[in-house]
Short mmCIF file of C-alpha atoms in Angstrom, two decimals:
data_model
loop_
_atom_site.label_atom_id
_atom_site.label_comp_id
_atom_site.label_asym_id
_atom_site.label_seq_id
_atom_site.Cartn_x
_atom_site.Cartn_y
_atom_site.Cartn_z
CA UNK A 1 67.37 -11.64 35.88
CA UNK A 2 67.64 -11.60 31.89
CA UNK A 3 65.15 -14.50 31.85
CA UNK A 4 62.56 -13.32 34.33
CA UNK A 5 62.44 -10.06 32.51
CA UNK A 6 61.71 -11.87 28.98
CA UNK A 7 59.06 -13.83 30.76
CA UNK A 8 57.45 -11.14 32.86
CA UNK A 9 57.62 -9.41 28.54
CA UNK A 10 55.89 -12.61 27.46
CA UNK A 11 53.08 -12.39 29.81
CA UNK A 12 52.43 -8.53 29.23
CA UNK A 13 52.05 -10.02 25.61
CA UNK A 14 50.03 -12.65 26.01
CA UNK A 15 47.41 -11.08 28.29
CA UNK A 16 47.25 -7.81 25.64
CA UNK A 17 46.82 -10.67 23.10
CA UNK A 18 43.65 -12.11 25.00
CA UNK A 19 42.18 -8.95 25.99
CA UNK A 20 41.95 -8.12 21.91
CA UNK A 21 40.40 -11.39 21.36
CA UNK A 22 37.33 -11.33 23.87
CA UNK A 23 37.19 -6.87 23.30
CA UNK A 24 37.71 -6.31 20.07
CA UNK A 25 39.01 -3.31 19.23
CA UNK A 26 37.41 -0.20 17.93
CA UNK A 27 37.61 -0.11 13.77
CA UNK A 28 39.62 2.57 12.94
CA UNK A 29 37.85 6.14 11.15
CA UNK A 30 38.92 7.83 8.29
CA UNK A 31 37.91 11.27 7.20
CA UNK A 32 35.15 9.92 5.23
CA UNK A 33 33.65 7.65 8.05
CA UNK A 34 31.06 10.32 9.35
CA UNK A 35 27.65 7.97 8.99
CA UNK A 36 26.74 6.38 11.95
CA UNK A 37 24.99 3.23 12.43
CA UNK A 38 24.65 0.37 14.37
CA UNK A 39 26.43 -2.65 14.53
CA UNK A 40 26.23 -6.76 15.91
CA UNK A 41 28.80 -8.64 17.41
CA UNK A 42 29.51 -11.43 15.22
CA UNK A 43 32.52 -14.13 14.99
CA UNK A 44 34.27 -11.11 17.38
CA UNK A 45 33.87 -8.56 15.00
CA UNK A 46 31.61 -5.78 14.63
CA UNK A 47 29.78 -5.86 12.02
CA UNK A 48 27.20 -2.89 10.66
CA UNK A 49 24.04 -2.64 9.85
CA UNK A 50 22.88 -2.67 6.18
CA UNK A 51 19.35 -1.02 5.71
CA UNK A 52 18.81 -1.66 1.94
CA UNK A 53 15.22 -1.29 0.34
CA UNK A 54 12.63 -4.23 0.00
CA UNK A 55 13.42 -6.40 -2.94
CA UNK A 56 10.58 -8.03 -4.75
CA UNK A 57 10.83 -11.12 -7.01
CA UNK A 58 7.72 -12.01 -9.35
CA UNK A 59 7.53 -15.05 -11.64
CA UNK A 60 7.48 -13.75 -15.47
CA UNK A 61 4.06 -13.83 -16.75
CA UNK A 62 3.84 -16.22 -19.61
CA UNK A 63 0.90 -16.24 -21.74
CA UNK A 64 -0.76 -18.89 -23.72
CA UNK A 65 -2.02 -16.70 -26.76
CA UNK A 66 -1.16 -13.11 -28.16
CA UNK A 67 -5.06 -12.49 -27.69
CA UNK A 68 -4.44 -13.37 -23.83
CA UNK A 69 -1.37 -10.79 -23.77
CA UNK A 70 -3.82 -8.20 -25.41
CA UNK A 71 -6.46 -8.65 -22.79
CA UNK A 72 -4.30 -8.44 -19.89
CA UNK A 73 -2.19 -5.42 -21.10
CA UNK A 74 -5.74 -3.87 -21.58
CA UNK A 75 -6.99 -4.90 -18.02
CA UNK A 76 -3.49 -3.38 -17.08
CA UNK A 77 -4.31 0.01 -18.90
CA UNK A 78 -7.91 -0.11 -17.24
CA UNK A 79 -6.68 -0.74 -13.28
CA UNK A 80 -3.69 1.93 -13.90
CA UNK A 81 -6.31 4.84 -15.29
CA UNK A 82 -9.21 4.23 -12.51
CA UNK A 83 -6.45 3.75 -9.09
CA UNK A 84 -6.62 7.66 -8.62
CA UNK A 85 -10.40 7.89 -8.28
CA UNK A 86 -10.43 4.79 -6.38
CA UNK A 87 -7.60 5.84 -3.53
CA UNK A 88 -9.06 9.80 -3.59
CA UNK A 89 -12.38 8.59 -2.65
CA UNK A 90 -11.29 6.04 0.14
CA UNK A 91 -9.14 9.25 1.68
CA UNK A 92 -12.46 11.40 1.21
CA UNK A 93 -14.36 8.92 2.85
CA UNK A 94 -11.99 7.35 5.56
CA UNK A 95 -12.16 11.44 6.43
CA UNK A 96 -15.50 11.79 6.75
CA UNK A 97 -15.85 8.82 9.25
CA UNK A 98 -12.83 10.62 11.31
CA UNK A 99 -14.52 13.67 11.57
CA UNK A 100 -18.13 12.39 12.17
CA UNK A 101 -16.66 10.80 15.05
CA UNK A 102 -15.43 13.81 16.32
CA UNK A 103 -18.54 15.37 16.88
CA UNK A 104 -22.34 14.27 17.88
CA UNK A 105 -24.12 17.47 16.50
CA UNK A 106 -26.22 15.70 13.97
CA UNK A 107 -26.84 19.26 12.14
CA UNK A 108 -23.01 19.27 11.94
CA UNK A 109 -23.19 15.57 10.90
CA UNK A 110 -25.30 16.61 8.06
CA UNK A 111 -23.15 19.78 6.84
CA UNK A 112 -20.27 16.96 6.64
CA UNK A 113 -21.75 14.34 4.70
CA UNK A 114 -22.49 16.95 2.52
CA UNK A 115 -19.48 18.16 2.05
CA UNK A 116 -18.13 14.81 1.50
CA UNK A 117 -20.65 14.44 -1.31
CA UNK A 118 -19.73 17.21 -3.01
CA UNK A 119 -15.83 16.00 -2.94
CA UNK A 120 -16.48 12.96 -4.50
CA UNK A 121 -19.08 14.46 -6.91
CA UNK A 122 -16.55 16.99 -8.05
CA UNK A 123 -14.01 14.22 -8.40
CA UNK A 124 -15.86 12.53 -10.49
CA UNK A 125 -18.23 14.32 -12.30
CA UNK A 126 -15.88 14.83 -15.49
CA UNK A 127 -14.38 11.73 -15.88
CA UNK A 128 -16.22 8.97 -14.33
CA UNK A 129 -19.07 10.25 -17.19
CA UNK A 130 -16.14 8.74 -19.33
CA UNK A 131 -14.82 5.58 -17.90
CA UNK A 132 -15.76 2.78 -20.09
CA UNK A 133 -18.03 -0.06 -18.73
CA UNK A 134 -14.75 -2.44 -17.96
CA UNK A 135 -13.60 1.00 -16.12
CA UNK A 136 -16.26 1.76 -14.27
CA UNK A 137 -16.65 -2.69 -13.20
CA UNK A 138 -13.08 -1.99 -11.60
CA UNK A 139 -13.76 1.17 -10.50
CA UNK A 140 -16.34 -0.33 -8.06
CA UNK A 141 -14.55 -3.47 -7.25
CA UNK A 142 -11.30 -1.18 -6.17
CA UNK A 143 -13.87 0.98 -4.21
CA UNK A 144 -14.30 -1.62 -2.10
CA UNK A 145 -10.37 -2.69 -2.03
CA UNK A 146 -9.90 0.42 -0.90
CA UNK A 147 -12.67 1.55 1.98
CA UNK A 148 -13.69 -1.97 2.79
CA UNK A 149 -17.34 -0.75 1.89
CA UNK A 150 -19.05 -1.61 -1.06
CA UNK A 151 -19.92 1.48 -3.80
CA UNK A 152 -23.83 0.99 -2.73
CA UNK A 153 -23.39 1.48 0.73
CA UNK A 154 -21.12 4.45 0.01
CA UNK A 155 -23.69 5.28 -1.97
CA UNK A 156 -26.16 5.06 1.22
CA UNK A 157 -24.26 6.55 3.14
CA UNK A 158 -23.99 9.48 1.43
CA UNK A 159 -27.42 10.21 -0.45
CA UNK A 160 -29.93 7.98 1.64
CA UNK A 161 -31.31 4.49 1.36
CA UNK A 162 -33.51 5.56 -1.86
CA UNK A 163 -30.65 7.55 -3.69
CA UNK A 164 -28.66 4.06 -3.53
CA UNK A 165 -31.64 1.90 -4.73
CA UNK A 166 -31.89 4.32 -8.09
CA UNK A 167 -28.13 4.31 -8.66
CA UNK A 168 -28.08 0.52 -8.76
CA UNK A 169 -30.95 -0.16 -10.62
CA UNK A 170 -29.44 2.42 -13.24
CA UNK A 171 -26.00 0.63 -12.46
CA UNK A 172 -27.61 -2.64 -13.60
CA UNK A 173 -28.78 -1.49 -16.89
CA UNK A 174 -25.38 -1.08 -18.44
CA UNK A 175 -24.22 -4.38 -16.78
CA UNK A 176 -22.64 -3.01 -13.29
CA UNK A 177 -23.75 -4.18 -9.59
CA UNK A 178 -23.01 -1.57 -6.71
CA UNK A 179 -22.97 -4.11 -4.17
CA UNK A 180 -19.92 -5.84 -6.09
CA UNK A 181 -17.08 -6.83 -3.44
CA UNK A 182 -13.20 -7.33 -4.56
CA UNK A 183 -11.95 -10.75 -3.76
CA UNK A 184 -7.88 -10.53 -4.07
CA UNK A 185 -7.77 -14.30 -4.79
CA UNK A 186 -10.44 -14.04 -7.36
CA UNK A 187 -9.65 -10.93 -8.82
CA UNK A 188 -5.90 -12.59 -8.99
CA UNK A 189 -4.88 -10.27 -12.24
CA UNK A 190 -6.06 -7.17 -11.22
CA UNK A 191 -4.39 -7.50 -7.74
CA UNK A 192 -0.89 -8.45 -9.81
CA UNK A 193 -1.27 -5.18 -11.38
CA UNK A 194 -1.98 -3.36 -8.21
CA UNK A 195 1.57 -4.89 -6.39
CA UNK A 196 3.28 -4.02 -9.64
CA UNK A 197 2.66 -0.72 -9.68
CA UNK A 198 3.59 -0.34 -6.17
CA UNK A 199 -0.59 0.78 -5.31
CA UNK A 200 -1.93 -0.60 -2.15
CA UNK A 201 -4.57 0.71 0.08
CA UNK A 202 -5.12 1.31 3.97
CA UNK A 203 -6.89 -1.86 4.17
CA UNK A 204 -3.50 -4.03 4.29
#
């Protein structure tokens, strides 16, 4: 009777034992454990899930010459100053094309591309007069980064075919071209400095 009871013990045992290893059990809370999340089944234990922020490795930039770390750190000082202007005007303009699709009253139409104008004027009216010709080369090329447009046909868009044919010829004067696109492989230094400083636009 003795031994039937032990074995009958045994096999209680042995089943509890092999019911924890397919079902693993619950990990026990403290006081603290309040956060929940979710977890994945792996080698029969339940692990949680980690959400931890993007981590992005770049090679150190090495440069051949202290004249080619001077240039650089100026193109750097350049892209950082004209990003704002750049990024307002693609939100001013990405609006404008949101609400001009909105309605087909071509009076209305007018009143908004006006308004748009204005924004943009007033945006830049102080300190675009200022930007340097290196700025104001980026400035267009990051125009176009960011509305997928080029600053001419912005230009068109805004003020008419003949407005845009005055502002380039002036443009070309002093060395700049409206019609200028940005090319990410080409413009390979400027684009570092974008990622770096954590810019991008809605194009990506």
């Amino acid at each position: 009777m003795k031994l039937f009871g032990l074995l009958v013990v045994f096999c209680c045992l042995m089943g509890t034992v092999k019911a924890q290893s397919q079902h693993p059990a619950l990990p026990t809370l403290g006081k603290n454990d309040t956060i929940k999340t979710y977890v994945t089944l792996l080698d029969n234990e339940m692990v949680p899930w980690i959400v931890v922020p993007e981590v992005v490795i770049r090679a150190a930039r090495i440069f051949k010459t202290e004249a080619d770390r001077r240039a650089f750190n100026l193109l750097r000082y350049n892209v950082v100053k004209v990003i704002p202007y750049a990024h307002e005007a693609g939100d001013i303009y990405r609006k404008l094309q949101r609400d001009l699709a909105m309605t087909g009253d071509k009076d209305k139409q007018k009143q908004l591309i006006s308004d748009c104008n204005d924004k943009i004027k007033a945006l830049f009216k102080k300190d675009i007069e200022n930007l340097t010709i290196s700025q104001g080369d980026i400035l267009i090329k990051l125009v176009n980064r960011e509305t997928d447009i080029t600053t001419y046909n912005l230009v068109k868009d805004l003020k008419g075919w003949g407005t845009a044919m005055i502002y380039q010829s002036i443009a070309r004067i002093v060395g700049h071209n409206l019609k200028e696109t940005y090319d990410r492989d080409e413009q390979h230094d400027i684009e570092a400095i974008l990622q770096e400083a954590g810019y991008d636009s809605y194009r990506n």
